[in-house]
Amino acid sequence: MSFDPDLSDPLVAKAVELRDVFAKDAVARDKRGGRPIEQVRLLKESGLLSIQIAKEHGGAGASWLSVLRAVREFARVDGSLGHIYGYHFLPINILNFRGTAEQKGRLLGRSAQEQWFWGNSGNPMSKSLFGRLAGDEWVIDGYRPFSSGTHVADYMTVAWEDVASGERTFAAIPASYPGVEIKDDWDGIGQRQTGSGTVTFDKVRIARDEVLSAPVGTPFTTLIPLIQQSVLLNVFVGSAQGALTEGRAYTVGTSRPWVDSGVARHTDDPWVKRHYGELFIKTKAATELADMAARSFDAAWARGSALTAEERGRAAIDIAAANVVAGEVGLDVSSRIFEVTGARSAVNAYGFDRFWRNVRTHTLHNPAEYKARTVGAWFLTGEFPEPDLYR
Amino acid sequence: MSFDPDLSDPLVAKAVELRDVFAKDAVARDKRGGRPIEQVRLLKESGLLSIQIAKEHGGAGASWLSVLRAVREFARVDGSLGHIYGYHFLPINILNFRGTAEQKGRLLGRSAQEQWFWGNSGNPMSKSLFGRLAGDEWVIDGYRPFSSGTHVADYMTVAWEDVASGERTFAAIPASYPGVEIKDDWDGIGQRQTGSGTVTFDKVRIARDEVLSAPVGTPFTTLIPLIQQSVLLNVFVGSAQGALTEGRAYTVGTSRPWVDSGVARHTDDPWVKRHYGELFIKTKAATELADMAARSFDAAWARGSALTAEERGRAAIDIAAANVVAGEVGLDVSSRIFEVTGARSAVNAYGFDRFWRNVRTHTLHNPAEYKARTVGAWFLTGEFPEPDLYR
Amino acid sequence: MSFDPDLSDPLVAKAVELRDVFAKDAVARDKRGGRPIEQVRLLKESGLLSIQIAKEHGGAGASWLSVLRAVREFARVDGSLGHIYGYHFLPINILNFRGTAEQKGRLLGRSAQEQWFWGNSGNPMSKSLFGRLAGDEWVIDGYRPFSSGTHVADYMTVAWEDVASGERTFAAIPASYPGVEIKDDWDGIGQRQTGSGTVTFDKVRIARDEVLSAPVGTPFTTLIPLIQQSVLLNVFVGSAQGALTEGRAYTVGTSRPWVDSGVARHTDDPWVKRHYGELFIKTKAATELADMAARSFDAAWARGSALTAEERGRAAIDIAAANVVAGEVGLDVSSRIFEVTGARSAVNAYGFDRFWRNVRTHTLHNPAEYKARTVGAWFLTGEFPEPDLYR
Amino acid sequence: MSFDPDLSDPLVAKAVELRDVFAKDAVARDKRGGRPIEQVRLLKESGLLSIQIAKEHGGAGASWLSVLRAVREFARVDGSLGHIYGYHFLPINILNFRGTAEQKGRLLGRSAQEQWFWGNSGNPMSKSLFGRLAGDEWVIDGYRPFSSGTHVADYMTVAWEDVASGERTFAAIPASYPGVEIKDDWDGIGQRQTGSGTVTFDKVRIARDEVLSAPVGTPFTTLIPLIQQSVLLNVFVGSAQGALTEGRAYTVGTSRPWVDSGVARHTDDPWVKRHYGELFIKTKAATELADMAARSFDAAWARGSALTAEERGRAAIDIAAANVVAGEVGLDVSSRIFEVTGARSAVNAYGFDRFWRNVRTHTLHNPAEYKARTVGAWFLTGEFPEPDLYR
C-alpha cells in the first residue's frame, strides 16, 4: 500500500525481494557497521549488480529509473545498501566514459559475468593521493577518504593527481591489488555499512592497461556527478518511505493514544491522522520528483555522445531540484515520525533513528544551499550549471 | 522557460494565447472586481468552454489534464479566470451525472454549440434556499452565497432543499431566469472577478424538465467534488508559477542589489539565487503533483460507470495530496517573492500582491488540516474517504 | 487577555486608549490611504508626540521601551500609525545627534510645547537630492522617495548630497517650507497611510541655522538606524498581535465549525485550538524578544556619549535578532490567521488582510537575509557589525 | 560569548564549572549509557543537589530560575545530566507537597546534609505497580518504567495503585530498599545516562512512616508537572545552545569552505553566516522564553499555599508556550547544525548527533500538539488548563 513499487519492472521486483531480506538484520547491522558481506552475496546472486551494464557487455542495459528505484527500495530498510549499490555504478561508468573499447569489453564483460561489486577511491575533495610516471607504470602513494563500497568490492576505480602537474588520472584495479589497503575505518553517525573510510596506497604500481585514458570532454562524459546525485536523492526518498512505513507499523500495532486524547486508538486522534497525512504527502512529492528526475536523466543518457550541453543542463537542474526536496523530506520525515510513534519507540531495539542518521550523514555531501543556488541561477538567467563534482 | 506548458496540446496552446491577452489588464481588473466580460467573450470565441463536453454532444471530449492545465495557465496571470473557467465544468458535469439522456442531449448540445458559460448556485454549506413542490413545478425561495461564475453565466445549475424533507434537488436554468437575481456583490480580498457573491431566488418556478433527477449513487456520480478540488489546486499552482514568473521579470529588469551585498546585479547575490531556486523547486514539486493528480483523475474518469469506490478513493487521495502541496506552495511563493523583488515592488501599480490574496482567499474553501487528515487516515488504515463535498 | 500591555506605564495606557479610537476606522483608512489627519490631531492632544524628548527640552524623557510599546499598540490596529509615530522619533533624534545646543533647545523645545509631528525625507538609498553651497545657504534640488510621515508633518529633517563632493548634509525645516512639495503619492500594497511617497525640492534654500552640523562620529551618534530597526520590529509584533486578536474575535463570534469536524463550536475543534496555540506562542516569543531588544537599546542609550562600539554592537545584535523573529512571525500569523477564521472572513469588509499587506510591505526595507548574516558573523567571530543604514 | 550564563548567580557559576568537567567525557558516556557515577559524586561535592530545598531544612532556598539555568548548563554538554539533575527535584517536591512536617524535617534535612541524589519511580502512564494494605504496611508488587535517576539515587519516591480501589499512594524510600531492583536497562536512542529504565518491586513492604499522606488538593500542590515540564524545556534549550556552541567551534576551527563557494574560509560564506545567524536567533528566542517561564513559575511558587487556580494557570500557559518553542528549536538546531559543520563532522568521534538524539528522545514525553492545544484553548476562551500529568 501507498509506496507500492512498480513490480511490473522485474528489476524492481527483484530489489523488493532482496529488500525484505535486508530488512531482517538492518537494525543490527546499523549498530555493527563494517561489511554487509551476506547482503553483497545476495546482490551477486540476484544479478542486480550488472543490470545497468550495456547488453553488448553482458548486462541488462536497464534504465536509470530501474536502477534508482532499486536504490530506493534498499534504502527503505538500509541506507547503506542503497548507497553502495547505487555508487557501484559510478566506477562502472567511469570505465564506460574513460575506458578504451578493449578495457570496456574485458572489464565490463567480466564484471557482468562474475557479478563484480565495484568500489571507488577517488574523492576529489582531498588532495592526498599522488602518482608519478615510472616508465610504463604509474606509482601512486597516499590515501583517499570516503571510499564508499571498497570494503566489499571486487574491483575499484582509483584516481590520483600527478605529483608534478596536478593532473588527474583514473585507473581500474582489483580491490585486492598489492599495496592497496582498505582500512574499513568508517565510523559515521549514519550510513554505517558503506565503508566510507580510508584506502591507503603504498607505492602501488599501476600498469598502463589499467589506466583509463580514453578522451573525455563531451557533455555525455560529464554525467558521472549526475549519477552520484541521483543515487543520493533516492537514498533520501527511500529513507523517508522507510521511516514512514516502519513508523506506521509501530503506530498501528503498538502506540497507545495520548493520555489527554480522548480516543480509544492512537490512529483515531485527528493529530495522528494529520501528521501521517502531512508526512505521506511530502514523501509522495519527493517520490514524484525523484521519478521525474530519473526519467529526465534517462532521456539525457539515451542521447549518448550526441548529448548537448543544454540537454545535459536540463537533467542537471531536474536532478538538483529533486535532490533538494528529497533531502529536506528525508530529514523531516525521519525526525518527525517519532512524534507519532511516541516515547517508547525511541529505544535502540527498534533502530528507528537510523533513518535520520543516514539521511543527515549523506545529505552533507552536497549542501542544499548550493543546489538551490544552481537552480535559481538557471531560473533567473537561463544559464545551465557548468558540470562539476556535484552537478 | 521553466514552466513551459505543453504546447503540443492544442487546447493548452490556445489557453496560453488567451492567458497572454488576459494578462494585459489583469492588475486593473483585480482592483475593479466585477465582471470579466471581454475575457468571457474571448473564451467563447476560443472554443475552450466546450472542450470537456463529450464528443457526442458536440464537445471535444478533452482530458481533465488538458482542462486543468488551461486553468493553471489562466491562473498564472488571473486567479479569477482560472477559477471560473474551471468551475464552469462543475454545472456541466452536474448535468452529466444528474441529467436524463434527453436533458444532456439538449443542454450540452446547445452549450457546446453556443459556447455557453456556466455558473453554479448550489453552495451546500448554507441552508438558505428552499423549495416546495406545487403541482408539476417547484417554487424556490431564498438565496445562495458563493455563486461563482453566475455573474457572467448563460446557464446555471441551482440546488435547493425541500422545505419539508430537507432533500436536495438540482436544476439547470438560464441565468436570466425570471425571479433570479445575480447580485454580483462579491467583494473578496482576492479572486475578485469570480462573482462569488449572492444569488437570490424570489418565488422562482422551476419546471419539471429543468429538474435534474437522473439517479445517482454510483462512485462515478460522486466525482463532482474531485473536479472542484482539482480546479482549486491548479489555481494555486498557476498562481505560484505566475508570482514566480512576474517576480523574476521584475528582479531581472528592475530590482537593485541590496546595499550591503557587494554585488553589481541583484541576480548575482547568492541569496537571490538561492531564494529563487527554493521557490522554483517547490513550485516544480507542486506542478508535478498537480499533473500526477490530473492523470489519476483522468484514469478514474475513464472507468465511467464501472468506477469502483476504491478506484475513486485512489483519485481522491492523489488529489488531496496535490491540493495540500499546491496550497502551501501557492501561499509561500506568493508571499516570499517580495523578498527578492524588494521594497519598490510593493506598490499597487504592479499588483504583485494579487497572487497571495487570490491563493489566500481560495484555499479557505477546504482546509489543509482536513485534507491531510483524510490522506493520513487512508495511509494508516487503507480506508478511502467517504465522498463528501470536499473529497 | 493574553497580550495585555503594561498599563502601569501611563504612556502605554494612553497609547492603548488612542489605539481603540484608531481602530474604529482603521479598515476604511487602509482602503483610502492618504492622510490620517484626525489621528495625528489626537496624538498631539495626547502628548505622546513629545514623550521621548528629554525633560530639559520639555519632553517626558521616556524610555524606548515605552515608546516602542506605544508603536506596538498602534500597530495592533493600524500599521501606518505605528510606523509614522515611531519614525517621528527619527528626525527628533537626528536633531539630537546633529543639532547644536542652541538648535536642540529651540526646536526640541518648540516641538515638545507645540506637539509637532515630524517627518523625514532623507532616504539614502536614492541618490536623487543634491545641494550646492551658495554663500551662507545651501540650495537643494531634486527629490526623495519613501518620505514617511512628511504628509502630516509640521517639521521635517532632510538630507542631501553635495553635488560636488557627494558628502551628506542634514537640516531641519518646516514641512511647509517654500519650494518643498510633499506629493503624498504613496500607493503601497500596505502601510497605506504612512505617506511614504515622494517629496520634491525645487531650488530650496536652506539657511545656515537650519543645517544640522554638530560633529558626529561616536558610537552614540550612530544609533539612528537602531531606532528605525526597533520601530520596524515593533510594527511587525503589533501586527501579529492585532491579526491574532481580531482573528480570535471573529473565530469566537462568527466562524462556523468545519463541515467534517464533528464539533458544535469552531473553537472546540482540536485543530483550531492547536492553530491558535501555535500562532499565539510564536507571537509571544516575538513579543518577548522585542521587549528584550528594547531594554537592550535603553541600556545602550543610557550610556550616552560614553557608549562604546562594543556596547552599541550588543544592542545592534539584539535588535537584529528580534527583528528577524518579528518579521517572520508577523508574516506567518497575518497569513495563517485566515485558516481559522475561514472562507467568509476573506472579504474587504473586515480588512483582515491589511495585517499581511502591512508587514509584507514594511519587512522589505531590511531583508532578514542580511540581518541573519550580521548576527551569524558576530556569533562566529565575535565581531560586531559596522554601523550602517540598517544596523 | 553569546549564551553567557549569568555568573553573578553563584549557583549558576558552580553549574558552569561542573558543566566543563562533564563535557570532558560526555561523548564517551553517551555511547556507553549506564551510570554517571563520577558526575553524581561531583554534584554532591558541589552542593548543587540541595539548592532548592528550603533553608529551614538546610537547603539554599534557591529560585527555580537558578535551578533551571543549572539544568540548562548541564544540558549544553550532556542532556542526561541536565535531565536527572532537574528531575531530582521532582521527588524532593513530592515530599514537600505530600510529606508531613515530620517527614519533611527528617528527610529533607538529611537530604540536604548528606547531599542525597533522588530518583522517582512513579510513571503514571503505566498501570503496572499495585499495592495492598497489610495491617500497618503496604505491600507493593510490580514494576515501573521510565524511572529516571533511580540508577544513581540514594533515595526515591515511588507511587502505586491500590489493587482494590485504584487509588494512588506515594512513599519515599531508600533506593537500596529490600525487594527493590533497579534494573538500569534503559537503552534509549538518546538521554542515555538517565537510567530511564525499569524498577521492579518484589513484595516490597512499605512502612506507614514512609507513606506520604499529607492532604493535597490546593493549586499549590499541583505544581509537580510544571517542575517536570520546566526541566524538559531547559534540557531542550541547553541542547540547542550546546549544539550551536560545539558546532561553532568545529566550523571555525576545522570546517573547510565548500568547493563552489569562492571563499577562503568557511565562515566567510554568506550562507554559513546566515545559517548560524538563523540558528542563534531561534535559540536566543527559546532562551528568552525559558527565562520568562522560569520567572513566571517562581512567581507562582512564591505564592505558596495562597496560589490560586488562575495564578497557577498563567504559569502553566507560560511554561507550555516556552516548552513548544524549546522543543522545536532543540530539534531544528541539533539537526541543521551539521549543514555548516559538514560531511567530516558526522562521525561518532565527535558525537555531535547526541544533541538531536537527546532532544528527540525527551520531547516525546509531552507532544507539542497537546501543549499547543492547551495554549490555544486558553487564548480562545480564557480558560486555564486543568492540572494533569503534563501541564
PDB file of N, CA and C in Angstrom, chain C residues 326-390:
ATOM      1  N   ALA C 326      10.495  38.924  14.560  1.00  0.00           N
ATOM      2  CA  ALA C 326       9.274  39.724  14.422  1.00  0.00           C
ATOM      3  C   ALA C 326       8.750  39.698  12.986  1.00  0.00           C
ATOM      4  N   GLY C 327       9.643  39.822  12.033  1.00  0.00           N
ATOM      5  CA  GLY C 327       9.231  39.818  10.631  1.00  0.00           C
ATOM      6  C   GLY C 327       8.618  38.486  10.228  1.00  0.00           C
ATOM      7  N   GLU C 328       9.307  37.413  10.578  1.00  0.00           N
ATOM      8  CA  GLU C 328       8.800  36.074  10.259  1.00  0.00           C
ATOM      9  C   GLU C 328       7.435  35.830  10.889  1.00  0.00           C
ATOM     10  N   VAL C 329       7.343  36.181  12.154  1.00  0.00           N
ATOM     11  CA  VAL C 329       6.107  35.932  12.893  1.00  0.00           C
ATOM     12  C   VAL C 329       4.986  36.817  12.352  1.00  0.00           C
ATOM     13  N   GLY C 330       5.312  38.051  12.058  1.00  0.00           N
ATOM     14  CA  GLY C 330       4.301  38.957  11.518  1.00  0.00           C
ATOM     15  C   GLY C 330       3.716  38.425  10.217  1.00  0.00           C
ATOM     16  N   LEU C 331       4.588  37.958   9.329  1.00  0.00           N
ATOM     17  CA  LEU C 331       4.115  37.424   8.051  1.00  0.00           C
ATOM     18  C   LEU C 331       3.303  36.157   8.249  1.00  0.00           C
ATOM     19  N   ASP C 332       3.818  35.294   9.081  1.00  0.00           N
ATOM     20  CA  ASP C 332       3.191  33.982   9.241  1.00  0.00           C
ATOM     21  C   ASP C 332       1.820  34.107   9.902  1.00  0.00           C
ATOM     22  N   VAL C 333       1.760  34.845  10.980  1.00  0.00           N
ATOM     23  CA  VAL C 333       0.497  34.957  11.716  1.00  0.00           C
ATOM     24  C   VAL C 333      -0.555  35.672  10.872  1.00  0.00           C
ATOM     25  N   SER C 334      -0.140  36.736  10.195  1.00  0.00           N
ATOM     26  CA  SER C 334      -1.125  37.520   9.439  1.00  0.00           C
ATOM     27  C   SER C 334      -1.645  36.754   8.226  1.00  0.00           C
ATOM     28  N   SER C 335      -0.900  35.757   7.764  1.00  0.00           N
ATOM     29  CA  SER C 335      -1.389  34.933   6.657  1.00  0.00           C
ATOM     30  C   SER C 335      -2.179  33.729   7.168  1.00  0.00           C
ATOM     31  N   ARG C 336      -1.661  33.065   8.190  1.00  0.00           N
ATOM     32  CA  ARG C 336      -2.281  31.816   8.636  1.00  0.00           C
ATOM     33  C   ARG C 336      -3.545  32.042   9.467  1.00  0.00           C
ATOM     34  N   ILE C 337      -3.753  33.256   9.938  1.00  0.00           N
ATOM     35  CA  ILE C 337      -4.946  33.502  10.744  1.00  0.00           C
ATOM     36  C   ILE C 337      -6.216  33.180   9.960  1.00  0.00           C
ATOM     37  N   PHE C 338      -6.177  33.429   8.648  1.00  0.00           N
ATOM     38  CA  PHE C 338      -7.349  33.169   7.816  1.00  0.00           C
ATOM     39  C   PHE C 338      -7.793  31.710   7.875  1.00  0.00           C
ATOM     40  N   GLU C 339      -6.838  30.821   8.095  1.00  0.00           N
ATOM     41  CA  GLU C 339      -7.183  29.396   8.077  1.00  0.00           C
ATOM     42  C   GLU C 339      -8.172  29.043   9.179  1.00  0.00           C
ATOM     43  N   VAL C 340      -8.183  29.812  10.240  1.00  0.00           N
ATOM     44  CA  VAL C 340      -9.112  29.526  11.331  1.00  0.00           C
ATOM     45  C   VAL C 340     -10.223  30.565  11.472  1.00  0.00           C
ATOM     46  N   THR C 341     -10.184  31.600  10.647  1.00  0.00           N
ATOM     47  CA  THR C 341     -11.365  32.460  10.593  1.00  0.00           C
ATOM     48  C   THR C 341     -12.288  31.938   9.484  1.00  0.00           C
ATOM     49  N   GLY C 342     -11.700  31.506   8.381  1.00  0.00           N
ATOM     50  CA  GLY C 342     -12.490  30.801   7.375  1.00  0.00           C
ATOM     51  C   GLY C 342     -12.899  31.617   6.171  1.00  0.00           C
ATOM     52  N   ALA C 343     -13.554  30.937   5.240  1.00  0.00           N
ATOM     53  CA  ALA C 343     -13.811  31.478   3.906  1.00  0.00           C
ATOM     54  C   ALA C 343     -14.582  32.795   3.929  1.00  0.00           C
ATOM     55  N   ARG C 344     -15.517  32.919   4.850  1.00  0.00           N
ATOM     56  CA  ARG C 344     -16.332  34.126   4.861  1.00  0.00           C
ATOM     57  C   ARG C 344     -15.612  35.346   5.427  1.00  0.00           C
ATOM     58  N   SER C 345     -14.445  35.113   5.997  1.00  0.00           N
ATOM     59  CA  SER C 345     -13.706  36.234   6.591  1.00  0.00           C
ATOM     60  C   SER C 345     -12.814  36.947   5.579  1.00  0.00           C
ATOM     61  N   ALA C 346     -12.661  36.366   4.387  1.00  0.00           N
ATOM     62  CA  ALA C 346     -11.726  36.920   3.411  1.00  0.00           C
ATOM     63  C   ALA C 346     -12.383  37.941   2.497  1.00  0.00           C
ATOM     64  N   VAL C 347     -13.114  38.848   3.106  1.00  0.00           N
ATOM     65  CA  VAL C 347     -13.757  39.901   2.312  1.00  0.00           C
ATOM     66  C   VAL C 347     -13.304  41.262   2.819  1.00  0.00           C
ATOM     67  N   ASN C 348     -13.375  42.232   1.916  1.00  0.00           N
ATOM     68  CA  ASN C 348     -12.835  43.546   2.238  1.00  0.00           C
ATOM     69  C   ASN C 348     -13.521  44.224   3.411  1.00  0.00           C
ATOM     70  N   ALA C 349     -14.755  43.851   3.677  1.00  0.00           N
ATOM     71  CA  ALA C 349     -15.475  44.477   4.783  1.00  0.00           C
ATOM     72  C   ALA C 349     -14.719  44.343   6.103  1.00  0.00           C
ATOM     73  N   TYR C 350     -14.054  43.224   6.294  1.00  0.00           N
ATOM     74  CA  TYR C 350     -13.336  43.011   7.552  1.00  0.00           C
ATOM     75  C   TYR C 350     -11.912  43.578   7.522  1.00  0.00           C
ATOM     76  N   GLY C 351     -11.330  43.607   6.354  1.00  0.00           N
ATOM     77  CA  GLY C 351      -9.972  44.144   6.238  1.00  0.00           C
ATOM     78  C   GLY C 351      -8.910  43.346   6.964  1.00  0.00           C
ATOM     79  N   PHE C 352      -9.159  42.064   7.196  1.00  0.00           N
ATOM     80  CA  PHE C 352      -8.153  41.270   7.919  1.00  0.00           C
ATOM     81  C   PHE C 352      -6.841  41.134   7.133  1.00  0.00           C
ATOM     82  N   ASP C 353      -6.923  41.306   5.827  1.00  0.00           N
ATOM     83  CA  ASP C 353      -5.708  41.146   5.029  1.00  0.00           C
ATOM     84  C   ASP C 353      -4.735  42.310   5.196  1.00  0.00           C
ATOM     85  N   ARG C 354      -5.193  43.404   5.818  1.00  0.00           N
ATOM     86  CA  ARG C 354      -4.287  44.537   5.938  1.00  0.00           C
ATOM     87  C   ARG C 354      -3.064  44.192   6.771  1.00  0.00           C
ATOM     88  N   PHE C 355      -3.187  43.279   7.703  1.00  0.00           N
ATOM     89  CA  PHE C 355      -2.026  42.942   8.535  1.00  0.00           C
ATOM     90  C   PHE C 355      -0.908  42.342   7.685  1.00  0.00           C
ATOM     91  N   TRP C 356      -1.285  41.389   6.829  1.00  0.00           N
ATOM     92  CA  TRP C 356      -0.264  40.803   5.965  1.00  0.00           C
ATOM     93  C   TRP C 356       0.301  41.847   5.018  1.00  0.00           C
ATOM     94  N   ARG C 357      -0.565  42.643   4.414  1.00  0.00           N
ATOM     95  CA  ARG C 357      -0.079  43.656   3.474  1.00  0.00           C
ATOM     96  C   ARG C 357       0.848  44.648   4.173  1.00  0.00           C
ATOM     97  N   ASN C 358       0.515  45.000   5.396  1.00  0.00           N
ATOM     98  CA  ASN C 358       1.373  45.928   6.137  1.00  0.00           C
ATOM     99  C   ASN C 358       2.746  45.328   6.438  1.00  0.00           C
ATOM    100  N   VAL C 359       2.734  44.110   6.966  1.00  0.00           N
ATOM    101  CA  VAL C 359       4.017  43.503   7.333  1.00  0.00           C
ATOM    102  C   VAL C 359       4.845  43.198   6.087  1.00  0.00           C
ATOM    103  N   ARG C 360       4.164  42.680   5.061  1.00  0.00           N
ATOM    104  CA  ARG C 360       4.876  42.353   3.817  1.00  0.00           C
ATOM    105  C   ARG C 360       5.566  43.600   3.260  1.00  0.00           C
ATOM    106  N   THR C 361       4.861  44.719   3.291  1.00  0.00           N
ATOM    107  CA  THR C 361       5.423  45.963   2.765  1.00  0.00           C
ATOM    108  C   THR C 361       6.615  46.439   3.590  1.00  0.00           C
ATOM    109  N   HIS C 362       6.421  46.434   4.883  1.00  0.00           N
ATOM    110  CA  HIS C 362       7.425  47.061   5.750  1.00  0.00           C
ATOM    111  C   HIS C 362       8.659  46.182   5.954  1.00  0.00           C
ATOM    112  N   THR C 363       8.505  44.859   5.896  1.00  0.00           N
ATOM    113  CA  THR C 363       9.677  43.979   6.051  1.00  0.00           C
ATOM    114  C   THR C 363      10.677  44.125   4.909  1.00  0.00           C
ATOM    115  N   LEU C 364      10.239  44.669   3.796  1.00  0.00           N
ATOM    116  CA  LEU C 364      11.128  44.715   2.631  1.00  0.00           C
ATOM    117  C   LEU C 364      12.219  45.763   2.776  1.00  0.00           C
ATOM    118  N   HIS C 365      12.096  46.567   3.816  1.00  0.00           N
ATOM    119  CA  HIS C 365      13.086  47.627   3.984  1.00  0.00           C
ATOM    120  C   HIS C 365      14.324  47.177   4.753  1.00  0.00           C
ATOM    121  N   ASN C 366      14.477  45.910   4.938  1.00  0.00           N
ATOM    122  CA  ASN C 366      15.684  45.354   5.557  1.00  0.00           C
ATOM    123  C   ASN C 366      15.558  43.840   5.547  1.00  0.00           C
ATOM    124  N   PRO C 367      16.167  43.212   4.556  1.00  0.00           N
ATOM    125  CA  PRO C 367      15.954  41.763   4.382  1.00  0.00           C
ATOM    126  C   PRO C 367      16.457  40.933   5.577  1.00  0.00           C
ATOM    127  N   ALA C 368      15.653  39.972   5.966  1.00  0.00           N
ATOM    128  CA  ALA C 368      16.036  39.026   7.018  1.00  0.00           C
ATOM    129  C   ALA C 368      17.378  38.373   6.693  1.00  0.00           C
ATOM    130  N   GLU C 369      17.617  38.107   5.412  1.00  0.00           N
ATOM    131  CA  GLU C 369      18.889  37.511   4.989  1.00  0.00           C
ATOM    132  C   GLU C 369      20.084  38.273   5.559  1.00  0.00           C
ATOM    133  N   TYR C 370      20.044  39.581   5.419  1.00  0.00           N
ATOM    134  CA  TYR C 370      21.212  40.354   5.843  1.00  0.00           C
ATOM    135  C   TYR C 370      21.269  40.528   7.358  1.00  0.00           C
ATOM    136  N   LYS C 371      20.112  40.641   7.973  1.00  0.00           N
ATOM    137  CA  LYS C 371      20.115  40.678   9.445  1.00  0.00           C
ATOM    138  C   LYS C 371      20.667  39.372  10.001  1.00  0.00           C
ATOM    139  N   ALA C 372      20.251  38.261   9.423  1.00  0.00           N
ATOM    140  CA  ALA C 372      20.744  36.968   9.917  1.00  0.00           C
ATOM    141  C   ALA C 372      22.244  36.835   9.682  1.00  0.00           C
ATOM    142  N   ARG C 373      22.715  37.297   8.538  1.00  0.00           N
ATOM    143  CA  ARG C 373      24.162  37.248   8.289  1.00  0.00           C
ATOM    144  C   ARG C 373      24.934  38.052   9.338  1.00  0.00           C
ATOM    145  N   THR C 374      24.399  39.230   9.654  1.00  0.00           N
ATOM    146  CA  THR C 374      25.046  40.090  10.641  1.00  0.00           C
ATOM    147  C   THR C 374      25.146  39.381  11.986  1.00  0.00           C
ATOM    148  N   VAL C 375      24.047  38.770  12.388  1.00  0.00           N
ATOM    149  CA  VAL C 375      24.043  38.069  13.675  1.00  0.00           C
ATOM    150  C   VAL C 375      24.989  36.866  13.624  1.00  0.00           C
ATOM    151  N   GLY C 376      24.931  36.143  12.521  1.00  0.00           N
ATOM    152  CA  GLY C 376      25.770  34.952  12.392  1.00  0.00           C
ATOM    153  C   GLY C 376      27.253  35.301  12.372  1.00  0.00           C
ATOM    154  N   ALA C 377      27.612  36.361  11.684  1.00  0.00           N
ATOM    155  CA  ALA C 377      29.022  36.765  11.626  1.00  0.00           C
ATOM    156  C   ALA C 377      29.521  37.088  13.025  1.00  0.00           C
ATOM    157  N   TRP C 378      28.690  37.782  13.787  1.00  0.00           N
ATOM    158  CA  TRP C 378      29.069  38.082  15.164  1.00  0.00           C
ATOM    159  C   TRP C 378      29.172  36.796  15.986  1.00  0.00           C
ATOM    160  N   PHE C 379      28.210  35.907  15.840  1.00  0.00           N
ATOM    161  CA  PHE C 379      28.229  34.682  16.637  1.00  0.00           C
ATOM    162  C   PHE C 379      29.480  33.858  16.325  1.00  0.00           C
ATOM    163  N   LEU C 380      29.873  33.861  15.061  1.00  0.00           N
ATOM    164  CA  LEU C 380      31.032  33.049  14.665  1.00  0.00           C
ATOM    165  C   LEU C 380      32.352  33.683  15.074  1.00  0.00           C
ATOM    166  N   THR C 381      32.421  34.988  14.997  1.00  0.00           N
ATOM    167  CA  THR C 381      33.730  35.638  15.155  1.00  0.00           C
ATOM    168  C   THR C 381      33.796  36.596  16.323  1.00  0.00           C
ATOM    169  N   GLY C 382      32.666  36.937  16.908  1.00  0.00           N
ATOM    170  CA  GLY C 382      32.673  37.924  17.976  1.00  0.00           C
ATOM    171  C   GLY C 382      32.719  39.352  17.485  1.00  0.00           C
ATOM    172  N   GLU C 383      32.775  39.524  16.176  1.00  0.00           N
ATOM    173  CA  GLU C 383      32.852  40.894  15.643  1.00  0.00           C
ATOM    174  C   GLU C 383      31.472  41.515  15.498  1.00  0.00           C
ATOM    175  N   PHE C 384      31.345  42.722  16.030  1.00  0.00           N
ATOM    176  CA  PHE C 384      30.074  43.431  15.920  1.00  0.00           C
ATOM    177  C   PHE C 384      29.977  44.107  14.565  1.00  0.00           C
ATOM    178  N   PRO C 385      28.742  44.312  14.089  1.00  0.00           N
ATOM    179  CA  PRO C 385      28.602  44.933  12.769  1.00  0.00           C
ATOM    180  C   PRO C 385      29.056  46.384  12.779  1.00  0.00           C
ATOM    181  N   GLU C 386      29.677  46.784  11.721  1.00  0.00           N
ATOM    182  CA  GLU C 386      29.902  48.202  11.494  1.00  0.00           C
ATOM    183  C   GLU C 386      28.544  48.887  11.373  1.00  0.00           C
ATOM    184  N   PRO C 387      28.342  49.982  12.076  1.00  0.00           N
ATOM    185  CA  PRO C 387      27.068  50.699  11.893  1.00  0.00           C
ATOM    186  C   PRO C 387      26.886  51.086  10.438  1.00  0.00           C
ATOM    187  N   ASP C 388      25.716  50.838   9.898  1.00  0.00           N
ATOM    188  CA  ASP C 388      25.369  51.398   8.592  1.00  0.00           C
ATOM    189  C   ASP C 388      23.880  51.719   8.599  1.00  0.00           C
ATOM    190  N   LEU C 389      23.289  51.854   7.456  1.00  0.00           N
ATOM    191  CA  LEU C 389      21.912  52.339   7.405  1.00  0.00           C
ATOM    192  C   LEU C 389      20.906  51.415   8.071  1.00  0.00           C
ATOM    193  N   TYR C 390      21.266  50.148   8.187  1.00  0.00           N
ATOM    194  CA  TYR C 390      20.259  49.172   8.602  1.00  0.00           C
ATOM    195  C   TYR C 390      20.649  48.403   9.847  1.00  0.00           C
TER     196      TYR C 390
END
